């Protein structure tokens, strides 16, 4: 049965040709649909935030305190919906519309907390809490420092 | 010495090993898919009473392995080797399942091609005279894969249209030297092929050239044509990879015709929101152990080519900018 034939069968497509084939066969991202959904989902989340601010103002807080209280409330709602297993569904539908508002930030903290709790509170939750939100914090804080220095010298 | 090799990459078995039994266990989403009724067991939820996704996956694999043993009258002490693999770091699902089964164990990694790889290696062990019975099983779990390769499961993001959904499932086969059942007649072990796809959300595109390369060599080595098979199933390129592999083969002079499909396309319906189809070791394993084995036994399929396809990257290599190497391993199953 031994049959040592010489090598020859190799696909005749070059890497360059394959690249254009792959582009041709890979479905395009549904940009228009995503943008429209993000606009409405993000908009609805912001409207809810505004309603909560207004309610705090009616309850007697001044504008700045009402904004702070509303932010905390939105974080709570984002965290709770993550815990209930709802926010990932909102995220799948709304994309950037549910990631950019502060509820999305809450989701990016609570999701790893839930995921890594099984590895314990220290090396699980503690070490991996910021696996998703880490970049936002690092570059958000770094940017605020730079802006703060610029502001300091301009004034 | 009479080598059992043909051509470039193919081994032909002198005494083709028999697939004595097969068993498949899947999660609820797979159970709701078009092949739902072909699986041996469908779990009601992703955890099935275990305390973590990883424990659940290992238990699922154990159920699949024990299920295959239970179907035939072979005492587990007679099984000479257990070959198993999965996607998790250090293959914990397989290792912990092997701890329970207490059989001589060889852990194998071929990413999603592991089932075909295991069937090829198991057949070589049997035909080589090193074993009478070999148990082969693999598993994957959607949530263990998500947390290892992508993001925490509750994180709200959108998946790419070319992304594939990791199957929650474990499949196994028990191979024997003698007995009644379909036989594994030959195997073509693949080369690692890399056409510079680096998008981890398009693994079908990364694996398609490797699958095409293996199929091309297989047909060349055995002097066969696609029409010699009732079914050629890759596992799992998904819709994007299947179309690409077909096109690459066509441009290389092999028109695959209508008998070429993919386990990752078969297992889910279009309305199950999985985008380009399914992936994961478990996908081709449960589709083979369920649907394909049933069709062989019913006489519908006489000769099947199962081509497991693996994306051999890790999340570290992807972040460091490496492209995704692909591999394809093929086994021929004949009624």
PDB file of N, CA and C in Angstrom, chain A residues 56-110:
ATOM      1  N   UNK A  56     -35.645  64.761  41.256  1.00  0.00           N
ATOM      2  CA  UNK A  56     -34.841  65.172  42.414  1.00  0.00           C
ATOM      3  C   UNK A  56     -34.974  66.678  42.662  1.00  0.00           C
ATOM      4  N   UNK A  57     -35.053  67.449  41.565  1.00  0.00           N
ATOM      5  CA  UNK A  57     -35.224  68.900  41.722  1.00  0.00           C
ATOM      6  C   UNK A  57     -36.577  69.198  42.375  1.00  0.00           C
ATOM      7  N   UNK A  58     -37.618  68.500  41.900  1.00  0.00           N
ATOM      8  CA  UNK A  58     -38.954  68.683  42.498  1.00  0.00           C
ATOM      9  C   UNK A  58     -38.925  68.302  43.980  1.00  0.00           C
ATOM     10  N   UNK A  59     -38.117  67.258  44.288  1.00  0.00           N
ATOM     11  CA  UNK A  59     -38.031  66.802  45.678  1.00  0.00           C
ATOM     12  C   UNK A  59     -37.239  67.769  46.559  1.00  0.00           C
ATOM     13  N   UNK A  60     -36.617  68.790  45.928  1.00  0.00           N
ATOM     14  CA  UNK A  60     -35.991  69.822  46.744  1.00  0.00           C
ATOM     15  C   UNK A  60     -34.482  69.956  46.621  1.00  0.00           C
ATOM     16  N   UNK A  61     -33.807  69.109  45.818  1.00  0.00           N
ATOM     17  CA  UNK A  61     -32.361  69.252  45.652  1.00  0.00           C
ATOM     18  C   UNK A  61     -32.059  70.385  44.678  1.00  0.00           C
ATOM     19  N   UNK A  62     -30.858  71.026  44.833  1.00  0.00           N
ATOM     20  CA  UNK A  62     -30.478  72.001  43.813  1.00  0.00           C
ATOM     21  C   UNK A  62     -29.978  71.248  42.575  1.00  0.00           C
ATOM     22  N   UNK A  63     -29.745  71.980  41.446  1.00  0.00           N
ATOM     23  CA  UNK A  63     -29.439  71.356  40.147  1.00  0.00           C
ATOM     24  C   UNK A  63     -28.214  70.435  40.218  1.00  0.00           C
ATOM     25  N   UNK A  64     -27.117  70.914  40.863  1.00  0.00           N
ATOM     26  CA  UNK A  64     -25.874  70.135  40.900  1.00  0.00           C
ATOM     27  C   UNK A  64     -26.057  68.854  41.720  1.00  0.00           C
ATOM     28  N   UNK A  65     -26.675  68.995  42.886  1.00  0.00           N
ATOM     29  CA  UNK A  65     -26.920  67.815  43.722  1.00  0.00           C
ATOM     30  C   UNK A  65     -27.870  66.833  43.035  1.00  0.00           C
ATOM     31  N   UNK A  66     -28.859  67.382  42.314  1.00  0.00           N
ATOM     32  CA  UNK A  66     -29.821  66.519  41.610  1.00  0.00           C
ATOM     33  C   UNK A  66     -29.107  65.701  40.529  1.00  0.00           C
ATOM     34  N   UNK A  67     -28.131  66.351  39.813  1.00  0.00           N
ATOM     35  CA  UNK A  67     -27.368  65.636  38.780  1.00  0.00           C
ATOM     36  C   UNK A  67     -26.553  64.506  39.398  1.00  0.00           C
ATOM     37  N   UNK A  68     -25.903  64.805  40.522  1.00  0.00           N
ATOM     38  CA  UNK A  68     -25.086  63.783  41.191  1.00  0.00           C
ATOM     39  C   UNK A  68     -25.967  62.614  41.644  1.00  0.00           C
ATOM     40  N   UNK A  69     -27.101  62.940  42.259  1.00  0.00           N
ATOM     41  CA  UNK A  69     -28.007  61.898  42.743  1.00  0.00           C
ATOM     42  C   UNK A  69     -28.547  61.061  41.574  1.00  0.00           C
ATOM     43  N   UNK A  70     -28.837  61.745  40.451  1.00  0.00           N
ATOM     44  CA  UNK A  70     -29.372  61.034  39.283  1.00  0.00           C
ATOM     45  C   UNK A  70     -28.302  60.103  38.706  1.00  0.00           C
ATOM     46  N   UNK A  71     -27.031  60.564  38.701  1.00  0.00           N
ATOM     47  CA  UNK A  71     -25.940  59.724  38.203  1.00  0.00           C
ATOM     48  C   UNK A  71     -25.842  58.445  39.026  1.00  0.00           C
ATOM     49  N   UNK A  72     -25.897  58.621  40.359  1.00  0.00           N
ATOM     50  CA  UNK A  72     -25.830  57.452  41.240  1.00  0.00           C
ATOM     51  C   UNK A  72     -27.011  56.519  40.979  1.00  0.00           C
ATOM     52  N   UNK A  73     -28.174  57.105  40.749  1.00  0.00           N
ATOM     53  CA  UNK A  73     -29.365  56.288  40.488  1.00  0.00           C
ATOM     54  C   UNK A  73     -29.215  55.497  39.185  1.00  0.00           C
ATOM     55  N   UNK A  74     -28.681  56.170  38.153  1.00  0.00           N
ATOM     56  CA  UNK A  74     -28.502  55.486  36.859  1.00  0.00           C
ATOM     57  C   UNK A  74     -27.485  54.341  36.978  1.00  0.00           C
ATOM     58  N   UNK A  75     -26.413  54.575  37.765  1.00  0.00           N
ATOM     59  CA  UNK A  75     -25.428  53.518  37.986  1.00  0.00           C
ATOM     60  C   UNK A  75     -26.105  52.328  38.665  1.00  0.00           C
ATOM     61  N   UNK A  76     -26.949  52.656  39.665  1.00  0.00           N
ATOM     62  CA  UNK A  76     -27.670  51.580  40.354  1.00  0.00           C
ATOM     63  C   UNK A  76     -28.549  50.801  39.379  1.00  0.00           C
ATOM     64  N   UNK A  77     -29.275  51.530  38.528  1.00  0.00           N
ATOM     65  CA  UNK A  77     -30.169  50.851  37.579  1.00  0.00           C
ATOM     66  C   UNK A  77     -29.378  49.974  36.593  1.00  0.00           C
ATOM     67  N   UNK A  78     -28.246  50.506  36.098  1.00  0.00           N
ATOM     68  CA  UNK A  78     -27.408  49.740  35.167  1.00  0.00           C
ATOM     69  C   UNK A  78     -26.891  48.477  35.822  1.00  0.00           C
ATOM     70  N   UNK A  79     -26.442  48.625  37.079  1.00  0.00           N
ATOM     71  CA  UNK A  79     -25.911  47.471  37.808  1.00  0.00           C
ATOM     72  C   UNK A  79     -27.010  46.444  38.054  1.00  0.00           C
ATOM     73  N   UNK A  80     -28.209  46.947  38.443  1.00  0.00           N
ATOM     74  CA  UNK A  80     -29.298  46.021  38.756  1.00  0.00           C
ATOM     75  C   UNK A  80     -29.730  45.252  37.497  1.00  0.00           C
ATOM     76  N   UNK A  81     -29.845  45.980  36.383  1.00  0.00           N
ATOM     77  CA  UNK A  81     -30.264  45.310  35.142  1.00  0.00           C
ATOM     78  C   UNK A  81     -29.203  44.303  34.679  1.00  0.00           C
ATOM     79  N   UNK A  82     -27.928  44.582  34.973  1.00  0.00           N
ATOM     80  CA  UNK A  82     -26.876  43.604  34.656  1.00  0.00           C
ATOM     81  C   UNK A  82     -27.065  42.353  35.506  1.00  0.00           C
ATOM     82  N   UNK A  83     -27.305  42.583  36.803  1.00  0.00           N
ATOM     83  CA  UNK A  83     -27.500  41.469  37.727  1.00  0.00           C
ATOM     84  C   UNK A  83     -28.699  40.620  37.367  1.00  0.00           C
ATOM     85  N   UNK A  84     -29.731  41.266  36.830  1.00  0.00           N
ATOM     86  CA  UNK A  84     -30.933  40.525  36.436  1.00  0.00           C
ATOM     87  C   UNK A  84     -30.767  39.850  35.074  1.00  0.00           C
ATOM     88  N   UNK A  85     -29.617  40.087  34.435  1.00  0.00           N
ATOM     89  CA  UNK A  85     -29.376  39.453  33.133  1.00  0.00           C
ATOM     90  C   UNK A  85     -30.109  40.122  31.988  1.00  0.00           C
ATOM     91  N   UNK A  86     -30.448  41.412  32.163  1.00  0.00           N
ATOM     92  CA  UNK A  86     -31.192  42.132  31.130  1.00  0.00           C
ATOM     93  C   UNK A  86     -30.278  43.044  30.315  1.00  0.00           C
ATOM     94  N   UNK A  87     -29.245  43.611  30.967  1.00  0.00           N
ATOM     95  CA  UNK A  87     -28.472  44.659  30.300  1.00  0.00           C
ATOM     96  C   UNK A  87     -27.700  44.139  29.091  1.00  0.00           C
ATOM     97  N   UNK A  88     -27.237  42.872  29.142  1.00  0.00           N
ATOM     98  CA  UNK A  88     -26.522  42.352  27.963  1.00  0.00           C
ATOM     99  C   UNK A  88     -27.450  42.249  26.755  1.00  0.00           C
ATOM    100  N   UNK A  89     -28.754  42.033  27.030  1.00  0.00           N
ATOM    101  CA  UNK A  89     -29.722  42.008  25.923  1.00  0.00           C
ATOM    102  C   UNK A  89     -29.921  43.418  25.359  1.00  0.00           C
ATOM    103  N   UNK A  90     -30.000  44.405  26.280  1.00  0.00           N
ATOM    104  CA  UNK A  90     -30.115  45.802  25.827  1.00  0.00           C
ATOM    105  C   UNK A  90     -28.874  46.160  25.003  1.00  0.00           C
ATOM    106  N   UNK A  91     -27.699  45.728  25.486  1.00  0.00           N
ATOM    107  CA  UNK A  91     -26.444  46.026  24.802  1.00  0.00           C
ATOM    108  C   UNK A  91     -26.378  45.393  23.424  1.00  0.00           C
ATOM    109  N   UNK A  92     -26.895  44.178  23.315  1.00  0.00           N
ATOM    110  CA  UNK A  92     -26.890  43.494  22.023  1.00  0.00           C
ATOM    111  C   UNK A  92     -27.746  44.257  21.014  1.00  0.00           C
ATOM    112  N   UNK A  93     -28.855  44.823  21.527  1.00  0.00           N
ATOM    113  CA  UNK A  93     -29.756  45.566  20.648  1.00  0.00           C
ATOM    114  C   UNK A  93     -29.222  46.981  20.382  1.00  0.00           C
ATOM    115  N   UNK A  94     -28.823  47.663  21.458  1.00  0.00           N
ATOM    116  CA  UNK A  94     -28.529  49.096  21.358  1.00  0.00           C
ATOM    117  C   UNK A  94     -27.083  49.436  21.042  1.00  0.00           C
ATOM    118  N   UNK A  95     -26.166  48.507  21.209  1.00  0.00           N
ATOM    119  CA  UNK A  95     -24.756  48.769  20.910  1.00  0.00           C
ATOM    120  C   UNK A  95     -24.207  49.970  21.664  1.00  0.00           C
ATOM    121  N   UNK A  96     -23.606  50.897  20.921  1.00  0.00           N
ATOM    122  CA  UNK A  96     -22.980  52.072  21.534  1.00  0.00           C
ATOM    123  C   UNK A  96     -23.989  52.874  22.357  1.00  0.00           C
ATOM    124  N   UNK A  97     -25.259  52.812  21.970  1.00  0.00           N
ATOM    125  CA  UNK A  97     -26.300  53.561  22.690  1.00  0.00           C
ATOM    126  C   UNK A  97     -26.430  53.138  24.136  1.00  0.00           C
ATOM    127  N   UNK A  98     -26.071  51.894  24.440  1.00  0.00           N
ATOM    128  CA  UNK A  98     -26.164  51.451  25.835  1.00  0.00           C
ATOM    129  C   UNK A  98     -24.783  51.325  26.480  1.00  0.00           C
ATOM    130  N   UNK A  99     -23.714  51.461  25.682  1.00  0.00           N
ATOM    131  CA  UNK A  99     -22.362  51.371  26.243  1.00  0.00           C
ATOM    132  C   UNK A  99     -21.879  52.740  26.723  1.00  0.00           C
ATOM    133  N   UNK A 100     -22.166  53.791  25.948  1.00  0.00           N
ATOM    134  CA  UNK A 100     -21.638  55.123  26.253  1.00  0.00           C
ATOM    135  C   UNK A 100     -22.237  55.753  27.521  1.00  0.00           C
ATOM    136  N   UNK A 101     -23.559  55.692  27.748  1.00  0.00           N
ATOM    137  CA  UNK A 101     -24.089  56.291  28.989  1.00  0.00           C
ATOM    138  C   UNK A 101     -23.521  55.609  30.231  1.00  0.00           C
ATOM    139  N   UNK A 102     -23.703  56.239  31.376  1.00  0.00           N
ATOM    140  CA  UNK A 102     -23.095  55.735  32.616  1.00  0.00           C
ATOM    141  C   UNK A 102     -23.634  54.355  33.005  1.00  0.00           C
ATOM    142  N   UNK A 103     -24.837  54.009  32.514  1.00  0.00           N
ATOM    143  CA  UNK A 103     -25.372  52.665  32.787  1.00  0.00           C
ATOM    144  C   UNK A 103     -24.491  51.599  32.141  1.00  0.00           C
ATOM    145  N   UNK A 104     -23.889  51.945  30.989  1.00  0.00           N
ATOM    146  CA  UNK A 104     -22.986  51.016  30.308  1.00  0.00           C
ATOM    147  C   UNK A 104     -21.711  50.821  31.099  1.00  0.00           C
ATOM    148  N   UNK A 105     -21.274  51.906  31.735  1.00  0.00           N
ATOM    149  CA  UNK A 105     -20.081  51.795  32.581  1.00  0.00           C
ATOM    150  C   UNK A 105     -20.370  50.879  33.774  1.00  0.00           C
ATOM    151  N   UNK A 106     -21.553  51.047  34.349  1.00  0.00           N
ATOM    152  CA  UNK A 106     -21.953  50.170  35.456  1.00  0.00           C
ATOM    153  C   UNK A 106     -21.959  48.710  34.992  1.00  0.00           C
ATOM    154  N   UNK A 107     -22.480  48.482  33.799  1.00  0.00           N
ATOM    155  CA  UNK A 107     -22.518  47.126  33.240  1.00  0.00           C
ATOM    156  C   UNK A 107     -21.109  46.549  33.088  1.00  0.00           C
ATOM    157  N   UNK A 108     -20.170  47.408  32.647  1.00  0.00           N
ATOM    158  CA  UNK A 108     -18.809  46.915  32.402  1.00  0.00           C
ATOM    159  C   UNK A 108     -18.061  46.611  33.695  1.00  0.00           C
ATOM    160  N   UNK A 109     -18.565  47.098  34.837  1.00  0.00           N
ATOM    161  CA  UNK A 109     -17.951  46.775  36.123  1.00  0.00           C
ATOM    162  C   UNK A 109     -18.649  45.553  36.750  1.00  0.00           C
ATOM    163  N   UNK A 110     -19.994  45.558  36.669  1.00  0.00           N
ATOM    164  CA  UNK A 110     -20.751  44.499  37.346  1.00  0.00           C
ATOM    165  C   UNK A 110     -20.613  43.155  36.610  1.00  0.00           C
TER     166      UNK A 110
END
